[in-house]
Amino acid sequence: MRRYPGRRYSWSMLVGLCAVAGCAPDDVPIPITGAVTFDGQPVGEGVVQFVDEKTGRGAEVRLGADGRYSAELHKGTYNVLVSPPYIEENTGGLPSTKYKKVNNIPNKYHSTATSGLSATVGPDQKVHDFALQRSGPSAPTGPKS
């Protein structure tokens, strides 16, 4: 077996850099869950997107038929959007994507700038439910433990 004396030094350096850069063991993703409803009914198709404006971290997850989702996110505060699924149209040339027409995700929820939704993720903040409304501000019904 060949030994590479520089490897031990390289490995130590990598571990040290990770600790400084924010990938320390306490910075592991936290599993979260939740549900999205509109007028009290589950939103059975679409995506929920989480964006941490400070770190650039985030996730995009699909909604299940029951309106539920699960994701893994790092501790932090995320702006949230909910959007319909994309459909691809291939009419007359290049394919283009657009949102599928749905009645249970108003347009204001398609952007983090207008949705009014946010989620703070932490060890005690793992459940985030979002109740979408036709008009007016909307707030998550979570976090719950």
Coordinates of N, CA, C and O in Angstrom, one line a residue:
M1 N 0.8 -1.2 0.0 CA 0.0 0.0 0.0 C 0.9 1.2 0.0 O 1.8 1.4 0.8
R2 N 0.6 2.1 -0.9 CA 1.4 3.4 -1.0 C 0.8 4.4 0.0 O -0.4 4.6 0.2
R3 N 1.7 5.2 0.6 CA 1.3 6.2 1.5 C 1.6 7.6 0.9 O 2.6 7.7 0.2
Y4 N 0.7 8.5 1.1 CA 0.8 9.8 0.6 C 0.9 10.8 1.8 O -0.2 11.1 2.4
P5 N 2.1 11.2 2.1 CA 2.2 12.1 3.3 C 1.4 13.3 3.3 O 1.0 13.8 4.3
G6 N 1.2 13.9 2.1 CA 0.4 15.1 2.0 C -1.1 15.0 2.2 O -1.8 15.9 2.5
R7 N -1.6 13.7 2.1 CA -3.0 13.5 2.3 C -3.5 13.9 3.6 O -4.6 14.4 3.8
R8 N -2.8 13.5 4.7 CA -3.2 13.8 6.0 C -3.3 15.3 6.2 O -4.3 15.8 6.8
Y9 N -2.4 16.0 5.7 CA -2.4 17.5 5.8 C -3.5 18.0 5.0 O -4.3 18.9 5.5
S10 N -3.8 17.5 3.8 CA -4.9 18.0 3.0 C -6.2 17.8 3.6 O -7.1 18.6 3.6
W11 N -6.4 16.6 4.2 CA -7.7 16.3 4.9 C -7.9 17.2 6.1 O -9.0 17.7 6.2
S12 N -6.9 17.4 6.8 CA -7.0 18.3 8.0 C -7.3 19.7 7.5 O -8.1 20.4 8.2
M13 N -6.7 20.1 6.5 CA -7.0 21.5 5.9 C -8.4 21.6 5.4 O -9.1 22.6 5.7
L14 N -8.9 20.5 4.8 CA -10.3 20.5 4.3 C -11.3 20.6 5.5 O -12.2 21.4 5.4
V15 N -11.1 19.8 6.5 CA -12.0 19.9 7.7 C -11.9 21.2 8.3 O -13.0 21.8 8.7
G16 N -10.8 21.8 8.4 CA -10.7 23.2 9.0 C -11.4 24.2 8.2 O -12.1 25.1 8.7
L17 N -11.2 24.1 6.8 CA -11.9 25.1 6.0 C -13.4 24.9 6.0 O -14.2 25.9 6.0
C18 N -13.9 23.7 6.1 CA -15.3 23.4 6.2 C -15.9 24.1 7.5 O -17.0 24.7 7.5
A19 N -15.1 24.0 8.6 CA -15.6 24.5 9.9 C -15.7 26.1 9.8 O -16.7 26.7 10.2
V20 N -14.7 26.7 9.1 CA -14.8 28.1 8.9 C -15.8 28.5 8.0 O -16.5 29.5 8.1
A21 N -16.0 27.8 6.9 CA -17.0 28.1 5.8 C -18.4 27.9 6.2 O -19.3 28.2 5.4
G22 N -18.7 27.2 7.2 CA -20.1 27.0 7.6 C -20.6 25.6 7.4 O -21.8 25.4 7.3
C23 N -19.8 24.6 7.1 CA -20.3 23.2 7.0 C -19.9 22.4 8.2 O -19.6 21.2 8.1
A24 N -19.9 23.0 9.3 CA -19.6 22.3 10.6 C -20.8 21.4 10.9 O -21.9 21.5 10.4
P25 N -20.5 20.4 11.8 CA -21.5 19.4 12.1 C -22.9 19.9 12.5 O -23.9 19.4 12.3
D26 N -22.9 21.1 13.2 CA -24.1 21.7 13.7 C -24.9 22.4 12.6 O -26.0 22.9 12.8
D27 N -24.3 22.4 11.4 CA -25.0 23.1 10.2 C -25.5 22.0 9.3 O -25.4 22.1 8.1
V28 N -26.2 21.0 9.8 CA -26.7 20.0 9.0 C -28.2 20.3 8.6 O -28.9 21.0 9.4
P29 N -28.7 19.9 7.5 CA -30.0 20.2 7.1 C -31.0 19.6 8.2 O -30.8 18.5 8.8
I30 N -32.1 20.3 8.3 CA -33.2 19.9 9.2 C -34.4 19.5 8.4 O -34.8 20.2 7.5
P31 N -34.9 18.3 8.7 CA -36.1 17.8 7.9 C -37.3 18.6 8.4 O -37.6 18.8 9.6
I32 N -38.0 19.2 7.4 CA -39.3 19.9 7.7 C -40.4 19.3 6.9 O -40.2 18.6 5.9
T33 N -41.6 19.6 7.4 CA -42.8 19.1 6.7 C -43.9 20.2 6.8 O -43.7 21.2 7.6
G34 N -44.9 20.1 6.1 CA -46.0 21.0 6.1 C -47.1 20.7 5.1 O -47.0 19.7 4.4
A35 N -48.1 21.6 5.0 CA -49.2 21.4 4.1 C -49.5 22.8 3.6 O -49.4 23.8 4.2
V36 N -50.1 22.8 2.3 CA -50.5 24.0 1.7 C -52.0 23.8 1.4 O -52.4 22.8 0.8
T37 N -52.8 24.8 1.9 CA -54.3 24.8 1.7 C -54.7 26.1 1.0 O -54.1 27.1 1.1
F38 N -55.9 26.0 0.4 CA -56.5 27.2 -0.2 C -58.0 27.0 0.1 O -58.6 26.0 -0.2
D39 N -58.6 28.0 0.8 CA -60.0 27.9 1.2 C -60.2 26.6 2.0 O -61.3 26.0 1.9
G40 N -59.2 26.2 2.8 CA -59.4 25.1 3.7 C -59.2 23.7 3.0 O -59.3 22.7 3.7
Q41 N -59.0 23.7 1.7 CA -58.8 22.5 0.9 C -57.3 22.3 0.5 O -56.6 23.3 0.3
P42 N -56.8 21.1 0.5 CA -55.4 20.9 0.1 C -55.1 21.4 -1.3 O -56.0 21.2 -2.2
V43 N -54.0 22.0 -1.5 CA -53.5 22.3 -2.8 C -52.7 21.1 -3.3 O -51.6 20.8 -2.8
G44 N -53.3 20.3 -4.2 CA -52.8 19.0 -4.6 C -51.8 18.9 -5.7 O -51.3 17.8 -6.0
E45 N -51.4 20.1 -6.2 CA -50.4 20.0 -7.2 C -49.7 21.4 -7.2 O -50.3 22.4 -7.0
G46 N -48.4 21.4 -7.5 CA -47.6 22.6 -7.5 C -46.3 22.4 -6.8 O -46.0 21.2 -6.4
V47 N -45.6 23.5 -6.5 CA -44.4 23.4 -5.8 C -44.3 24.5 -4.7 O -45.0 25.5 -4.8
V48 N -43.6 24.2 -3.7 CA -43.2 25.2 -2.6 C -41.8 25.4 -2.8 O -41.0 24.5 -2.8
Q49 N -41.4 26.7 -2.8 CA -40.0 27.0 -2.9 C -39.6 27.9 -1.7 O -40.3 28.8 -1.4
F50 N -38.4 27.5 -1.1 CA -37.9 28.2 0.0 C -36.6 28.9 -0.4 O -35.7 28.2 -1.0
V51 N -36.4 30.2 -0.1 CA -35.2 30.9 -0.5 C -34.7 31.7 0.7 O -35.4 32.6 1.2
D52 N -33.5 31.4 1.1 CA -32.8 32.2 2.1 C -32.0 33.3 1.4 O -31.0 33.0 0.8
E53 N -32.5 34.5 1.5 CA -31.9 35.6 0.7 C -30.4 35.9 1.2 O -29.6 36.4 0.4
K54 N -30.1 35.6 2.5 CA -28.8 35.9 3.0 C -27.8 34.9 2.5 O -26.6 35.3 2.2
T55 N -28.1 33.6 2.5 CA -27.1 32.6 2.2 C -27.3 32.1 0.7 O -26.3 31.4 0.2
G56 N -28.4 32.3 0.1 CA -28.7 31.7 -1.2 C -29.1 30.3 -1.1 O -29.4 29.7 -2.2
R57 N -29.2 29.7 0.0 CA -29.7 28.3 0.2 C -31.2 28.3 0.0 O -31.9 29.3 0.2
G58 N -31.7 27.1 -0.3 CA -33.1 26.9 -0.4 C -33.4 25.5 -0.9 O -32.6 24.7 -1.0
A59 N -34.7 25.4 -1.3 CA -35.2 24.1 -1.8 C -36.5 24.4 -2.6 O -37.2 25.3 -2.3
E60 N -36.8 23.5 -3.5 CA -38.0 23.5 -4.2 C -38.6 22.1 -4.1 O -37.9 21.1 -4.5
V61 N -39.8 21.9 -3.6 CA -40.3 20.6 -3.4 C -41.8 20.6 -4.0 O -42.5 21.6 -3.9
R62 N -42.1 19.4 -4.5 CA -43.5 19.2 -5.0 C -44.5 18.9 -3.9 O -44.2 18.3 -2.9
L63 N -45.7 19.4 -4.2 CA -46.8 19.1 -3.3 C -47.4 17.8 -3.6 O -47.5 17.4 -4.8
G64 N -47.8 17.0 -2.6 CA -48.5 15.8 -2.8 C -49.9 16.0 -3.1 O -50.4 17.2 -2.9
A65 N -50.7 15.0 -3.4 CA -52.1 15.2 -3.7 C -52.9 15.6 -2.5 O -53.9 16.3 -2.6
D66 N -52.3 15.4 -1.3 CA -53.0 15.8 -0.1 C -52.5 17.2 0.4 O -52.8 17.7 1.5
G67 N -51.7 17.9 -0.5 CA -51.2 19.2 -0.1 C -50.0 19.3 0.8 O -49.5 20.3 1.1
R68 N -49.5 18.1 1.1 CA -48.3 18.0 2.0 C -47.0 18.0 1.3 O -47.0 17.7 0.1
Y69 N -46.0 18.4 1.9 CA -44.6 18.4 1.4 C -43.6 18.1 2.5 O -44.0 18.2 3.7
S70 N -42.4 17.7 2.1 CA -41.3 17.6 3.0 C -40.1 18.0 2.3 O -40.0 17.9 1.1
A71 N -39.1 18.6 3.1 CA -37.9 19.1 2.6 C -36.8 19.0 3.7 O -37.1 18.7 4.8
E72 N -35.6 19.3 3.3 CA -34.5 19.4 4.2 C -33.9 20.8 4.0 O -33.5 21.1 2.9
L73 N -33.9 21.6 5.1 CA -33.3 22.9 5.0 C -32.4 23.2 6.1 O -32.5 22.6 7.2
H74 N -31.4 24.1 5.9 CA -30.6 24.5 7.0 C -31.3 25.5 7.9 O -32.2 26.2 7.4
K75 N -30.8 25.6 9.1 CA -31.4 26.6 10.0 C -31.3 28.0 9.4 O -30.3 28.4 8.8
G76 N -32.5 28.7 9.5 CA -32.5 30.1 8.9 C -33.9 30.5 8.6 O -34.9 29.8 8.9
T77 N -34.0 31.7 8.1 CA -35.3 32.2 7.7 C -35.4 32.2 6.2 O -34.5 32.7 5.5
Y78 N -36.5 31.7 5.7 CA -36.7 31.6 4.2 C -37.9 32.4 3.7 O -39.0 32.3 4.4
N79 N -37.8 33.0 2.6 CA -39.0 33.5 1.9 C -39.6 32.4 1.1 O -38.8 31.5 0.6
V80 N -40.9 32.3 1.0 CA -41.6 31.2 0.5 C -42.5 31.6 -0.7 O -43.2 32.6 -0.6
L81 N -42.5 30.8 -1.7 CA -43.5 31.0 -2.8 C -44.2 29.6 -3.0 O -43.6 28.6 -2.8
V82 N -45.4 29.7 -3.6 CA -46.1 28.5 -4.0 C -46.5 28.8 -5.4 O -47.2 29.8 -5.7
S83 N -46.2 27.8 -6.3 CA -46.6 28.0 -7.7 C -47.2 26.7 -8.3 O -46.9 25.7 -7.8
P84 N -48.0 26.9 -9.3 CA -48.5 25.7 -10.0 C -47.4 25.0 -10.7 O -46.3 25.6 -10.9
P85 N -47.6 23.8 -11.1 CA -46.6 23.1 -11.9 C -46.4 23.8 -13.3 O -47.3 24.4 -13.8
Y86 N -45.2 23.6 -13.8 CA -45.0 24.1 -15.2 C -45.5 23.1 -16.2 O -45.5 21.9 -15.9
I87 N -45.9 23.6 -17.3 CA -46.3 22.7 -18.4 C -45.4 23.2 -19.6 O -45.1 24.4 -19.7
E88 N -45.1 22.3 -20.5 CA -44.3 22.7 -21.6 C -45.2 22.7 -22.9 O -45.9 21.7 -23.1
E89 N -45.1 23.8 -23.6 CA -45.8 23.9 -24.8 C -44.8 23.8 -26.0 O -43.8 24.4 -25.9
N90 N -45.2 23.1 -27.0 CA -44.3 23.0 -28.1 C -45.1 23.3 -29.4 O -45.4 22.5 -30.2
T91 N -45.5 24.5 -29.5 CA -46.3 25.0 -30.6 C -45.5 25.9 -31.5 O -45.1 26.9 -31.1
G92 N -45.3 25.4 -32.7 CA -44.6 26.2 -33.7 C -43.2 26.6 -33.4 O -42.8 27.7 -33.5
G93 N -42.4 25.6 -33.0 CA -40.9 25.8 -32.9 C -40.4 25.4 -31.5 O -40.6 24.3 -31.1
L94 N -39.7 26.4 -30.9 CA -39.1 26.1 -29.6 C -40.1 25.8 -28.5 O -41.1 26.5 -28.4
P95 N -39.8 24.9 -27.7 CA -40.7 24.6 -26.5 C -40.6 25.8 -25.5 O -39.5 26.4 -25.4
S96 N -41.7 26.1 -24.9 CA -41.7 27.1 -23.9 C -42.4 26.6 -22.7 O -43.3 25.7 -22.8
T97 N -42.1 27.1 -21.5 CA -42.8 26.6 -20.3 C -43.6 27.8 -19.7 O -43.3 28.9 -19.9
K98 N -44.7 27.4 -19.1 CA -45.6 28.3 -18.4 C -46.3 27.6 -17.3 O -46.3 26.3 -17.3
Y99 N -46.9 28.3 -16.4 CA -47.6 27.7 -15.3 C -48.9 27.0 -15.8 O -49.6 27.6 -16.7
K100 N -49.2 25.9 -15.3 CA -50.5 25.2 -15.5 C -51.5 26.1 -14.9 O -51.4 26.7 -13.8
K101 N -52.7 26.2 -15.6 CA -53.8 27.0 -15.0 C -54.4 26.3 -13.9 O -55.0 25.2 -14.1
V102 N -54.4 26.9 -12.7 CA -55.1 26.3 -11.6 C -55.9 27.4 -10.9 O -55.5 28.6 -11.0
N103 N -56.9 27.1 -10.1 CA -57.7 28.0 -9.4 C -57.4 28.2 -7.9 O -58.0 29.0 -7.3
N104 N -56.5 27.4 -7.4 CA -56.2 27.4 -6.0 C -54.9 27.9 -5.6 O -54.5 27.8 -4.4
I105 N -54.1 28.6 -6.5 CA -52.9 29.2 -6.2 C -52.9 30.6 -6.8 O -52.5 30.8 -8.0
P106 N -53.4 31.6 -6.1 CA -53.5 33.0 -6.7 C -52.1 33.5 -7.1 O -51.0 33.1 -6.6
N107 N -52.0 34.3 -8.1 CA -50.8 34.8 -8.7 C -49.8 35.4 -7.7 O -48.6 35.3 -7.9
K108 N -50.3 36.0 -6.7 CA -49.4 36.7 -5.7 C -48.5 35.7 -5.0 O -47.4 36.1 -4.6
Y109 N -48.8 34.5 -5.0 CA -48.0 33.5 -4.3 C -46.9 32.9 -5.2 O -46.1 32.1 -4.8
H110 N -46.9 33.3 -6.5 CA -45.9 32.8 -7.4 C -44.5 33.5 -7.2 O -43.6 33.1 -7.9
S111 N -44.4 34.4 -6.4 CA -43.1 35.2 -6.2 C -42.9 35.4 -4.7 O -43.8 35.7 -4.0
T112 N -41.6 35.3 -4.3 CA -41.3 35.6 -2.9 C -41.5 37.0 -2.6 O -41.7 37.4 -1.4
A113 N -41.4 37.9 -3.6 CA -41.6 39.3 -3.4 C -43.0 39.7 -3.0 O -43.3 40.7 -2.4
T114 N -44.0 38.9 -3.5 CA -45.4 39.3 -3.3 C -46.2 38.2 -2.4 O -47.3 38.5 -2.0
S115 N -45.6 37.1 -2.1 CA -46.4 36.0 -1.4 C -46.7 36.4 0.0 O -47.7 36.0 0.5
G116 N -45.8 37.1 0.7 CA -46.0 37.4 2.1 C -45.7 36.2 3.0 O -46.0 36.2 4.2
L117 N -45.2 35.1 2.4 CA -45.0 33.8 3.1 C -43.5 33.7 3.5 O -42.6 34.1 2.8
S118 N -43.3 33.2 4.8 CA -41.9 33.0 5.2 C -41.9 31.8 6.2 O -43.0 31.4 6.7
A119 N -40.8 31.2 6.4 CA -40.6 30.1 7.3 C -39.3 30.2 8.0 O -38.3 30.4 7.4
T120 N -39.3 30.2 9.3 CA -38.1 30.1 10.1 C -37.9 28.7 10.5 O -38.7 28.1 11.2
V121 N -36.7 28.1 10.1 CA -36.4 26.7 10.3 C -35.4 26.6 11.4 O -34.4 27.3 11.4
G122 N -35.6 25.7 12.3 CA -34.7 25.5 13.4 C -35.0 24.1 14.0 O -36.0 23.5 13.7
P123 N -34.2 23.7 15.0 CA -34.5 22.4 15.6 C -35.9 22.3 16.2 O -36.5 21.2 16.3
D124 N -36.5 23.4 16.7 CA -37.8 23.4 17.2 C -38.9 24.0 16.3 O -40.0 24.2 16.7
Q125 N -38.5 24.2 15.1 CA -39.4 24.8 14.1 C -39.3 24.0 12.8 O -38.7 24.4 11.8
K126 N -40.0 22.8 12.8 CA -39.9 21.9 11.7 C -41.2 21.7 10.9 O -41.2 21.1 9.9
V127 N -42.3 22.3 11.3 CA -43.6 22.1 10.6 C -44.0 23.5 10.2 O -44.2 24.4 11.0
H128 N -44.3 23.7 8.9 CA -44.7 25.0 8.3 C -45.9 24.7 7.4 O -45.7 24.2 6.3
D129 N -47.1 25.1 7.8 CA -48.3 25.0 7.0 C -48.6 26.4 6.5 O -48.4 27.4 7.2
F130 N -49.1 26.4 5.2 CA -49.4 27.7 4.6 C -50.8 27.7 4.1 O -51.2 26.8 3.3
A131 N -51.6 28.7 4.6 CA -53.0 28.8 4.2 C -53.1 29.9 3.2 O -53.1 31.1 3.5
L132 N -53.3 29.6 1.9 CA -53.4 30.6 0.8 C -54.8 31.2 0.8 O -55.8 30.5 1.1
Q133 N -54.8 32.5 0.5 CA -56.1 33.2 0.5 C -56.3 33.9 -0.8 O -55.3 34.2 -1.5
R134 N -57.5 34.2 -1.2 CA -57.8 34.9 -2.4 C -57.2 36.3 -2.4 O -56.7 36.8 -3.4
S135 N -57.4 37.0 -1.3 CA -56.8 38.4 -1.3 C -56.4 38.7 0.1 O -56.7 38.0 1.1
G136 N -55.6 39.8 0.3 CA -55.1 40.2 1.6 C -53.9 39.4 2.0 O -53.5 38.5 1.3
P137 N -53.2 39.8 3.1 CA -52.0 39.1 3.5 C -52.3 37.7 3.9 O -53.4 37.4 4.4
S138 N -51.3 36.9 3.7 CA -51.5 35.5 4.1 C -50.3 35.1 5.0 O -49.2 35.6 4.8
A139 N -50.5 34.4 6.0 CA -49.5 34.0 6.9 C -49.5 32.5 7.1 O -50.5 31.9 7.0
P140 N -48.3 31.9 7.4 CA -48.3 30.5 7.6 C -49.0 30.2 8.9 O -49.0 31.0 9.8
T141 N -49.6 29.0 9.0 CA -50.3 28.6 10.2 C -49.3 28.0 11.2 O -49.6 27.7 12.3
G142 N -48.1 27.7 10.7 CA -47.0 27.1 11.5 C -46.1 28.2 12.0 O -46.4 29.4 11.8
P143 N -45.0 28.0 12.6 CA -44.5 26.6 12.8 C -45.1 26.0 14.0 O -45.6 26.6 14.9
K144 N -45.1 24.6 13.9 CA -45.6 23.8 15.0 C -44.5 22.9 15.3 O -43.6 22.6 14.6
S145 N -44.6 22.3 16.5 CA -43.6 21.3 16.9 C -44.1 19.9 16.6 O -45.2 19.6 16.6

